Coordinates of C-alpha atoms and ligand atoms in Angstrom, one line a residue:
M218 CA -17.9 20.1 8.7
T219 CA -16.6 17.5 11.2
R220 CA -19.6 16.4 13.4
S221 CA -18.1 13.6 15.5
W222 CA -16.4 15.3 18.5
N223 CA -17.3 18.9 18.1
S224 CA -20.9 18.8 19.3
G225 CA -22.0 21.4 16.7
Y226 CA -19.3 24.0 17.4
V227 CA -17.1 24.9 14.4
A228 CA -13.9 22.8 14.4
D229 CA -12.7 22.7 10.8
V230 CA -11.4 26.3 10.7
A231 CA -9.0 27.6 13.3
Y232 CA -10.3 30.7 15.2
V233 CA -8.5 34.1 14.8
E234 CA -5.6 34.7 17.2
G235 CA -6.5 37.6 19.5
F236 CA -5.8 39.2 22.8
Y237 CA -8.6 40.8 24.9
V238 CA -7.6 43.0 27.8
Q239 CA -10.7 42.0 29.8
Q240 CA -8.9 38.7 30.4
S241 CA -6.2 40.3 32.4
P242 CA -6.1 39.6 36.2
A243 CA -5.7 43.3 37.1
R244 CA -8.8 44.1 35.0
M245 CA -10.8 41.4 36.8
A246 CA -9.5 42.9 40.1
L247 CA -10.6 46.4 39.1
A248 CA -14.1 45.1 38.3
C249 CA -14.3 43.5 41.7
L250 CA -13.2 46.5 43.6
T251 CA -15.6 48.7 41.7
G252 CA -18.4 46.3 42.6
N253 CA -17.4 46.5 46.3
V254 CA -15.8 43.1 46.4
A255 CA -12.4 42.5 48.1
V256 CA -9.6 41.1 46.0
D257 CA -6.2 39.7 46.9
L258 CA -4.0 40.4 43.9
P259 CA -0.8 38.4 44.1
E260 CA 2.3 40.4 45.2
P261 CA 4.8 40.9 42.3
D262 CA 6.8 37.7 43.0
D263 CA 4.0 35.5 44.3
A264 CA 2.9 32.4 42.5
A265 CA -0.7 32.2 41.1
C266 CA -2.7 30.0 38.8
Y267 CA -4.5 31.2 35.7
L268 CA -6.9 29.0 33.8
E269 CA -8.4 29.7 30.3
L270 CA -11.3 27.7 29.1
G271 CA -12.0 27.6 25.3
C272 CA -8.6 29.2 24.8
G273 CA -8.5 29.1 21.0
C274 CA -5.0 29.5 19.8
G275 CA -4.1 30.7 23.4
I276 CA -2.6 34.1 22.8
G277 CA -4.1 35.5 26.0
A278 CA -2.9 32.6 28.0
L279 CA 0.6 32.8 26.4
L280 CA 0.9 36.5 27.2
T281 CA -0.1 35.8 30.8
A282 CA 2.4 33.0 31.2
A283 CA 5.3 35.0 29.6
A284 CA 4.5 38.2 31.7
N285 CA 4.3 36.2 35.0
P286 CA 7.0 33.6 35.0
N287 CA 6.1 32.6 38.6
W288 CA 2.6 31.7 37.7
Q289 CA 1.2 28.4 36.4
V290 CA -1.1 28.8 33.3
T291 CA -3.4 26.2 32.0
A292 CA -5.1 26.7 28.6
I293 CA -7.9 24.3 27.6
D294 CA -9.6 23.7 24.2
Y295 CA -11.0 20.7 22.5
N296 CA -9.8 21.6 19.0
P297 CA -6.4 20.0 18.5
A298 CA -5.5 22.5 15.8
H299 CA -5.8 25.3 18.4
I300 CA -3.8 23.4 21.0
A301 CA -1.1 22.6 18.4
I302 CA -0.8 26.3 17.5
G303 CA -0.7 27.5 21.2
A304 CA 1.7 24.7 22.3
G305 CA 3.9 25.4 19.3
L306 CA 4.2 29.1 20.3
A307 CA 4.9 28.1 23.9
R308 CA 7.7 25.8 22.7
A309 CA 9.2 28.3 20.4
A310 CA 9.3 30.9 23.2
R311 CA 10.5 28.2 25.7
L312 CA 7.7 29.0 28.2
D313 CA 7.8 26.3 30.9
N314 CA 4.9 27.6 33.0
I315 CA 2.0 27.0 30.5
R316 CA 0.3 23.8 29.7
F317 CA -2.1 23.4 26.8
L318 CA -4.7 20.7 27.4
E319 CA -6.8 19.2 24.6
A320 CA -10.1 18.3 26.4
D321 CA -13.8 18.6 25.9
L322 CA -15.3 20.8 28.6
A323 CA -18.5 18.8 28.5
Q324 CA -16.7 15.9 30.1
L325 CA -13.5 17.3 31.6
A326 CA -14.7 17.8 35.2
A327 CA -15.6 14.2 35.5
S328 CA -12.4 12.8 33.9
S329 CA -9.1 11.9 35.5
M330 CA -7.4 14.6 33.4
A331 CA -9.1 17.2 35.7
D332 CA -6.9 15.9 38.6
S333 CA -3.8 17.5 37.1
I334 CA -5.4 21.0 36.7
P335 CA -4.4 23.2 39.6
A336 CA -7.1 25.2 41.3
A337 CA -7.2 28.7 39.7
D338 CA -6.9 32.2 41.2
F339 CA -8.0 33.6 37.9
V340 CA -10.2 32.1 35.1
S341 CA -11.1 33.6 31.7
M342 CA -13.7 32.3 29.2
H343 CA -13.8 34.6 26.2
G344 CA -16.2 33.9 23.4
L345 CA -17.3 30.5 24.7
W346 CA -20.5 30.5 26.8
S347 CA -23.1 31.6 24.3
W348 CA -21.6 29.6 21.5
V349 CA -21.8 26.1 23.1
G350 CA -24.7 23.8 24.1
S351 CA -26.2 23.2 27.5
E352 CA -24.0 20.1 28.2
V353 CA -20.8 22.0 27.6
R354 CA -22.1 24.8 29.9
A355 CA -23.0 22.3 32.6
G356 CA -19.4 20.8 32.3
I357 CA -17.9 24.3 32.6
V358 CA -19.9 25.0 35.8
K359 CA -18.7 21.7 37.3
L360 CA -15.1 22.5 36.4
L361 CA -15.4 26.0 37.8
G362 CA -16.9 24.5 41.0
A363 CA -14.0 22.1 41.4
K364 CA -11.1 24.2 40.1
T365 CA -11.5 27.7 41.5
R366 CA -9.9 28.7 44.8
P367 CA -11.9 30.6 47.4
G368 CA -11.5 34.2 46.4
A369 CA -10.8 33.4 42.7
L370 CA -11.9 35.8 40.0
V371 CA -13.7 34.6 36.9
H372 CA -14.1 36.5 33.6
I373 CA -16.8 35.5 31.2
S374 CA -17.9 37.1 27.9
Y375 CA -21.1 36.2 26.1
N376 CA -23.6 37.5 23.6
A377 CA -26.2 39.3 25.7
L378 CA -30.0 39.7 25.6
P379 CA -32.0 41.7 25.0
A380 CA -29.5 43.6 22.8
W381 CA -29.0 40.6 20.5
Q382 CA -32.7 40.2 20.1
G383 CA -32.6 42.5 17.0
A384 CA -30.3 40.2 15.1
I385 CA -31.3 36.6 16.1
G386 CA -33.0 36.2 12.8
L387 CA -29.9 37.2 10.9
Q388 CA -27.8 34.6 12.7
R389 CA -30.4 31.9 12.0
L390 CA -30.6 32.8 8.3
I391 CA -26.8 32.6 7.9
F392 CA -26.6 29.4 9.9
E393 CA -29.5 27.6 8.1
A394 CA -28.4 28.7 4.6
G395 CA -24.8 27.9 5.5
R396 CA -25.3 24.4 6.8
R397 CA -27.2 23.5 3.6
S398 CA -24.2 24.5 1.6
S399 CA -21.2 22.2 1.1
G400 CA -17.6 22.7 2.2
R401 CA -15.8 24.0 5.2
S402 CA -17.5 26.2 7.8
D403 CA -15.9 29.4 6.5
L404 CA -17.4 28.7 3.0
Q405 CA -20.7 27.8 4.6
A406 CA -20.7 31.1 6.5
E407 CA -19.9 32.9 3.2
A408 CA -22.8 31.2 1.5
G409 CA -25.1 32.1 4.4
L410 CA -24.0 35.7 4.3
A411 CA -24.5 35.9 0.5
L412 CA -28.1 34.8 1.0
A413 CA -28.7 37.3 3.8
R414 CA -27.4 40.1 1.6
E415 CA -29.6 39.0 -1.2
V416 CA -32.7 38.9 1.1
K417 CA -31.8 42.4 2.4
E418 CA -31.4 43.8 -1.1
A419 CA -34.8 42.3 -2.0
G420 CA -36.3 44.5 0.6
S421 CA -36.5 42.3 3.7
K422 CA -38.4 44.3 6.3
Y423 CA -36.5 42.7 9.2
L424 CA -33.0 43.1 7.7
T425 CA -33.5 46.7 6.7
E426 CA -35.6 47.9 9.7
S427 CA -33.7 46.2 12.6
P428 CA -30.8 48.5 13.0
L429 CA -28.6 45.9 14.7
A430 CA -29.3 43.2 12.0
S431 CA -28.6 45.7 9.2
E432 CA -25.4 47.0 10.9
L433 CA -24.1 43.6 11.7
L434 CA -24.7 42.4 8.1
D435 CA -22.9 45.4 6.7
A436 CA -20.0 45.0 9.1
T437 CA -19.4 41.4 8.0
A438 CA -17.8 42.7 4.8
E439 CA -14.7 43.8 6.8
M440 CA -14.5 40.7 9.0
S441 CA -12.2 37.6 8.6
R442 CA -13.7 34.4 7.3
E443 CA -12.4 32.6 10.4
Y444 CA -14.2 34.9 12.7
L445 CA -17.4 34.8 10.8
S446 CA -17.5 31.0 10.7
H447 CA -17.1 30.8 14.5
E448 CA -19.5 33.6 15.1
Y449 CA -22.4 32.4 12.9
M450 CA -21.9 28.7 12.2
S451 CA -22.2 27.2 15.7
A452 CA -25.3 25.0 16.1
H453 CA -25.9 25.9 19.7
W454 CA -25.3 29.6 19.5
A455 CA -27.7 31.3 21.9
P456 CA -27.4 34.8 23.4
A457 CA -28.1 34.9 27.2
F458 CA -29.6 37.1 29.8
H459 CA -27.2 38.1 32.5
A460 CA -29.7 36.8 35.1
D461 CA -29.5 33.3 33.6
V462 CA -25.7 33.3 33.4
A463 CA -25.5 34.5 37.0
A464 CA -27.9 31.7 38.1
E465 CA -25.9 29.0 36.3
L466 CA -22.6 30.2 37.7
A467 CA -24.1 30.4 41.2
L468 CA -24.0 26.6 41.1
A469 CA -20.2 26.9 41.2
K470 CA -20.5 29.4 44.1
L471 CA -19.6 32.3 41.9
E472 CA -21.2 35.7 42.5
W473 CA -21.3 38.5 40.0
A474 CA -19.1 41.5 41.0
A475 CA -19.2 44.0 38.0
S476 CA -18.3 44.4 34.3
A477 CA -14.7 44.0 33.1
N478 CA -15.5 47.1 30.9
P479 CA -15.0 49.7 33.6
L480 CA -17.1 52.5 32.0
E481 CA -20.2 50.1 32.1
N482 CA -20.0 50.3 35.9
F483 CA -20.8 54.0 35.8
P484 CA -24.5 54.6 35.4
E485 CA -23.7 58.3 35.1
L486 CA -21.9 57.6 31.9
M487 CA -24.2 54.8 30.6
L488 CA -27.7 55.9 31.4
T489 CA -29.9 59.0 31.2
P490 CA -31.0 60.7 34.5
E491 CA -34.5 59.2 34.0
Q492 CA -33.1 55.7 33.4
R493 CA -30.9 56.0 36.5
A494 CA -33.8 57.1 38.6
V495 CA -35.7 54.0 37.8
M496 CA -32.7 51.7 38.3
D497 CA -31.7 53.4 41.6
R498 CA -35.1 52.4 43.1
H499 CA -33.8 48.8 43.1
T500 CA -30.9 47.3 45.1
D501 CA -30.9 43.7 43.7
P502 CA -27.9 43.5 41.4
V503 CA -29.5 41.1 38.9
L504 CA -32.5 43.4 38.5
R505 CA -30.3 46.5 38.2
E506 CA -28.3 44.8 35.5
L507 CA -31.4 43.8 33.7
I508 CA -32.7 47.3 33.7
K509 CA -29.3 48.5 32.4
D510 CA -29.4 45.9 29.6
M511 CA -32.9 47.2 28.7
C512 CA -31.4 50.6 28.2
L513 CA -27.9 49.9 26.7
P514 CA -26.9 48.5 23.3
R515 CA -24.8 45.9 25.1
Q516 CA -24.5 42.9 22.7
L517 CA -21.4 41.4 24.3
R518 CA -21.1 41.4 28.0
H519 CA -17.8 41.0 29.9
D520 CA -18.7 40.0 33.4
V521 CA -16.5 39.3 36.4
F522 CA -17.6 36.9 39.1
G523 CA -15.9 36.1 42.4
R524 CA -15.9 32.8 44.4
G525 CA -16.9 33.9 47.9
A526 CA -17.4 37.6 47.3
R527 CA -16.3 39.5 50.4
R528 CA -18.2 42.7 50.4
L529 CA -16.4 46.0 51.1
R530 CA -17.9 49.2 52.5
N531 CA -17.5 52.2 50.2
V532 CA -14.7 53.7 52.4
E533 CA -12.7 50.4 52.2
R534 CA -13.4 50.1 48.4
D535 CA -12.1 53.7 47.8
A536 CA -9.0 53.1 49.9
A537 CA -8.2 49.9 47.9
L538 CA -8.8 51.7 44.5
A539 CA -6.6 54.6 45.6
Q540 CA -3.7 52.2 45.9
L541 CA -4.0 51.0 42.3
I542 CA -1.3 52.1 39.9
V543 CA -2.1 53.1 36.3
V544 CA 0.4 53.2 33.4
P545 CA -0.3 55.0 30.2
V546 CA -0.7 53.0 27.0
V547 CA -1.0 56.1 24.8
V548 CA 1.4 59.0 24.4
P549 CA 0.4 62.4 26.0
S550 CA -0.5 63.9 22.6
E551 CA -3.2 61.3 22.3
L552 CA -5.1 62.4 25.4
Q553 CA -8.8 62.1 25.0
T554 CA -11.0 64.0 27.4
K555 CA -14.3 63.6 25.4
I556 CA -15.5 60.0 25.5
H557 CA -18.3 58.4 23.5
V558 CA -20.7 56.7 25.8
P559 CA -24.3 55.4 25.3
A560 CA -25.7 58.4 27.1
G561 CA -23.9 60.7 24.6
M562 CA -20.6 62.4 24.4
A563 CA -19.1 62.7 27.9
E564 CA -16.8 65.7 28.3
M565 CA -14.6 65.5 31.3
G566 CA -14.5 68.4 33.7
E567 CA -11.3 70.4 34.4
P568 CA -10.2 68.5 37.5
L569 CA -10.6 65.1 35.7
K570 CA -8.7 66.5 32.7
T571 CA -5.8 67.6 34.9
M572 CA -5.6 64.1 36.4
M573 CA -5.9 62.4 33.1
A574 CA -3.1 64.5 31.6
A575 CA -0.9 63.7 34.6
A576 CA -1.7 60.0 34.2
L577 CA -0.4 60.0 30.6
R578 CA 3.0 61.3 31.7
G579 CA 4.0 58.1 33.4
P580 CA 3.0 55.5 36.0
A581 CA 0.9 57.0 38.8
R582 CA -1.0 55.9 41.9
I583 CA -4.7 56.7 41.7
G584 CA -4.5 58.3 45.2
D585 CA -1.7 60.6 44.0
L586 CA -3.6 61.7 40.9
L587 CA -6.6 62.5 43.0
A588 CA -4.5 64.7 45.2
L589 CA -3.9 66.9 42.1
A590 CA -7.5 68.0 42.3
P591 CA -8.5 68.8 45.9
G592 CA -12.1 68.1 46.5
R593 CA -12.2 65.2 44.1
S594 CA -12.6 61.9 46.0
N595 CA -13.9 59.4 43.5
P596 CA -11.1 56.9 42.7
A597 CA -13.6 54.5 41.0
E598 CA -14.5 57.2 38.5
L599 CA -10.9 58.3 37.8
V600 CA -9.5 54.8 37.3
S601 CA -12.5 53.6 35.3
V602 CA -12.3 56.6 32.9
L603 CA -8.5 56.1 32.4
V604 CA -8.7 52.4 31.9
G605 CA -12.1 52.2 30.3
S606 CA -11.1 54.8 27.6
H607 CA -8.1 52.7 26.8
Q608 CA -5.6 55.4 27.7
C609 CA -4.1 53.6 30.7
Q610 CA -3.8 50.0 32.0
L611 CA -3.4 48.8 35.5
A612 CA 0.1 47.9 36.6
M613 CA 0.7 44.5 38.4
R614 CA 4.3 45.3 39.3
L615 CA 6.4 48.3 38.6
D616 CA 9.9 47.3 39.6
G617 CA 12.4 45.1 37.7
M618 CA 13.0 44.4 34.1
Q619 CA 11.0 42.4 31.7
P620 CA 11.6 38.6 32.3
Q621 CA 13.4 36.8 29.5
S622 CA 10.2 34.7 29.0
A623 CA 8.4 37.9 27.9
D624 CA 11.2 39.0 25.6
R625 CA 11.2 35.5 24.0
L626 CA 7.5 35.4 23.4
N627 CA 7.4 38.9 22.0
R628 CA 10.3 38.0 19.6
V629 CA 8.4 34.9 18.5
L630 CA 5.2 36.8 17.9
G631 CA 6.9 39.6 16.0
A632 CA 9.0 37.3 13.9
R633 CA 5.8 35.9 12.4
V634 CA 4.9 39.2 10.8
H635 CA 6.2 39.5 7.3
S636 CA 3.7 41.7 5.5
L637 CA 1.2 44.3 6.4
A638 CA -1.2 42.9 3.7
E639 CA -1.4 39.6 5.5
A640 CA -1.5 40.9 9.1
K641 CA -5.0 41.7 10.2
S642 CA -6.2 40.8 13.7
M643 CA -5.1 42.8 16.8
S644 CA -2.9 40.7 19.1
G645 CA -0.6 41.6 22.0
L646 CA 2.8 41.8 23.5
A647 CA 3.7 40.4 27.0
S648 CA 4.4 43.0 29.7
A649 CA 5.5 42.0 33.2
R650 CA 4.6 45.5 34.4
L651 CA 1.0 44.9 33.3
G652 CA 1.1 41.2 34.3
T653 CA -0.7 40.5 31.0
G654 CA -0.6 41.7 27.4
L655 CA -0.5 45.1 25.9
A656 CA -2.8 45.2 22.9
A657 CA -0.6 45.5 19.8
S658 CA -1.2 45.3 16.1
P659 CA 1.0 42.9 14.0
L660 CA 3.0 45.9 12.9
V661 CA 3.8 46.9 16.5
Q662 CA 4.7 43.3 17.3
F663 CA 7.0 43.4 14.3
V664 CA 8.7 46.6 15.5
A665 CA 9.0 45.3 19.0
A666 CA 10.8 42.1 17.8
R667 CA 13.2 44.2 15.7
L668 CA 14.0 46.5 18.6
L669 CA 14.5 43.5 20.9
D670 CA 16.9 42.1 18.3
G671 CA 19.0 45.2 18.7
E672 CA 17.9 47.2 15.7
R673 CA 17.0 50.9 16.1
E674 CA 14.2 53.1 14.5
D675 CA 16.7 54.3 11.9
K676 CA 16.0 51.0 10.1
A677 CA 12.5 52.2 9.4
A678 CA 13.1 52.4 5.6
A679 CA 14.1 48.7 5.5
W680 CA 11.1 47.8 7.6
I681 CA 8.8 49.6 5.3
E682 CA 10.3 47.9 2.3
L683 CA 9.9 44.5 3.8
L684 CA 6.4 45.0 5.2
G685 CA 5.1 46.7 2.0
A686 CA 6.8 44.4 -0.5
D687 CA 3.5 42.7 -1.6
I688 CA 1.4 45.9 -1.4
V689 CA 0.5 47.8 -4.6
P690 CA 2.7 50.8 -5.2
E691 CA -0.2 53.3 -4.8
K692 CA -0.5 52.1 -1.2
R693 CA 3.2 52.2 -0.2
E694 CA 2.9 55.8 1.1
K695 CA 0.2 54.6 3.4
V696 CA 2.6 51.9 4.7
R697 CA 5.3 54.5 5.3
S698 CA 2.9 56.7 7.3
I699 CA 1.6 53.9 9.5
V700 CA 5.1 52.6 10.2
H701 CA 6.2 56.1 11.2
A702 CA 3.1 56.7 13.3
A703 CA 3.8 53.4 15.1
I704 CA 7.4 54.5 15.8
E705 CA 6.3 57.9 17.1
Q706 CA 3.3 56.8 19.2
R707 CA 3.8 53.2 20.2
V708 CA 7.5 52.8 20.7
P709 CA 7.6 55.3 23.6
I710 CA 5.0 53.2 25.3
L711 CA 6.9 50.0 24.6
R712 CA 10.0 51.6 26.1
Q713 CA 8.1 52.9 29.2
L714 CA 6.7 49.4 29.8
R715 CA 10.2 47.9 29.2
I716 CA 8.9 45.7 26.5
V717 CA 11.8 47.0 24.4
P718 CA 15.1 48.4 25.6
D719 CA 15.8 52.1 25.8
Ligands
SAM960 C1 -14.9 31.9 19.8 S1 -13.6 30.8 20.3 C2 -12.8 31.8 21.5 C3 -11.3 31.5 21.6 C4 -10.5 32.3 22.6 N1 -11.1 32.3 23.9 C5 -10.4 33.7 22.0 O1 -11.1 34.6 22.5 O2 -9.6 33.9 21.1 C6 -14.3 29.5 21.3 C7 -13.4 28.4 21.6 O3 -14.1 27.4 22.4 C8 -13.6 26.1 22.0 N2 -14.7 25.2 22.4 C9 -15.9 25.1 21.9 N3 -16.6 24.0 22.5 C10 -15.7 23.4 23.3 C11 -15.7 22.3 24.2 N4 -16.8 21.6 24.3 N5 -14.6 22.0 24.9 C12 -13.5 22.7 24.8 N6 -13.4 23.8 24.0 C13 -14.5 24.2 23.3 C14 -13.5 26.3 20.5 O4 -12.6 25.3 19.9 C15 -12.9 27.7 20.4 O5 -11.5 27.7 20.4

């Protein structure tokens, strides 16, 4: 493993390419409004600056740039392999509003390179904070202090305590065994995992009795080597309490607003009545979150912070939420009105079911959906259920066609998919309507690129042949059925979002 410039973080294996919807500006805005914090989302044609720290291969930043051609996007990572991949995709898609910067976040704020970074309206840091050491975290805080505008929104994800407590020993065993083994980090992670499995089979009390450690170890069988090496082989990995993250980010004048996972902002869905009663005796947000984290199995937190949080009264918050527009990202036949939540299975009541069904028929304003069920006046609940259950996303702009930048990036992403056997990680497609990406499997990226090139669904047989060419004959039927399911369920959504032509 290279040790010179990487300060203990994995740098010899590129991280998996992925898109995470919590990184989207509209999703950050929803969190703020839910947390009674005012936001100024840019108007459809306004300029804005988006900054991603620890961007990896930069898929989220690329989708943001392609979906918002008037914006300026800066994506920073210290791994030159990641920067080369991201910059290569930007070049191939001829995106001129994104800049990939190779820089170490520990020193960037103090270097002259920082002068060229525009102050950001939106910042995202996914999978960075709890995997890096204190010097890097201090550098991040300095950079955020210098490079966020008043009113900026910041998304940060991190491994959270106390939920991770149950598996800290598992990470340590994989890391310690791995680093004593030779070879690249992915091989080291494999060696560490092999030992952890052996210890579990030998009857380790910890690895069999800690449900989280046991589940995580079993789940590694399905995970990519790249992901596992970054997850387990970082020398400074340390899960964090929300209270500590909030205290560190306060040094950059950032104040916690709410979770970017909308359902988590609803104690009614997350906690039992007894747990809520205890939490509701407290008003301090940090203490309330700590109580929540004591009750929930929340291993990965997605927090949204605001620089200069302007507090809204409930009536102002509800008025702002009622103006939001949701667009469906599933077809009406996929409507789910029972949702798995930590407090159990939540079954929506009739008024909510009516509003949800209407939301899946096409773009809708939250206020108009609420009008379908007189007497219902909780816009935060409605929008959070629709977005948090992954049935809708928020629209950034509804008029106009997709910009050519989005079409170009979507073609580039889809053209890289040649086989279903190779394609694994979820990625995305740029959507100007969403102002971000639509989560999309490699198969859906492939189909979108073909449709953008003028092919129609009647080419499905040829697509199946191509995508299944290296798949054993017994599994070809499966390929056929997933291609047809994608055509029936995903293509209507792609058309509605104008990602592909009618
Ligand atoms: C788990 S990956 C997440 C990547 C990306 N945000 C994503 O979610 O796909 C963490 C990223 O942080 C980068 N990183 C770690 N330490 C860094 C540092 N000191 N300066 C800049 N980037 C760093 C790594 O190279 C890696 O790409």
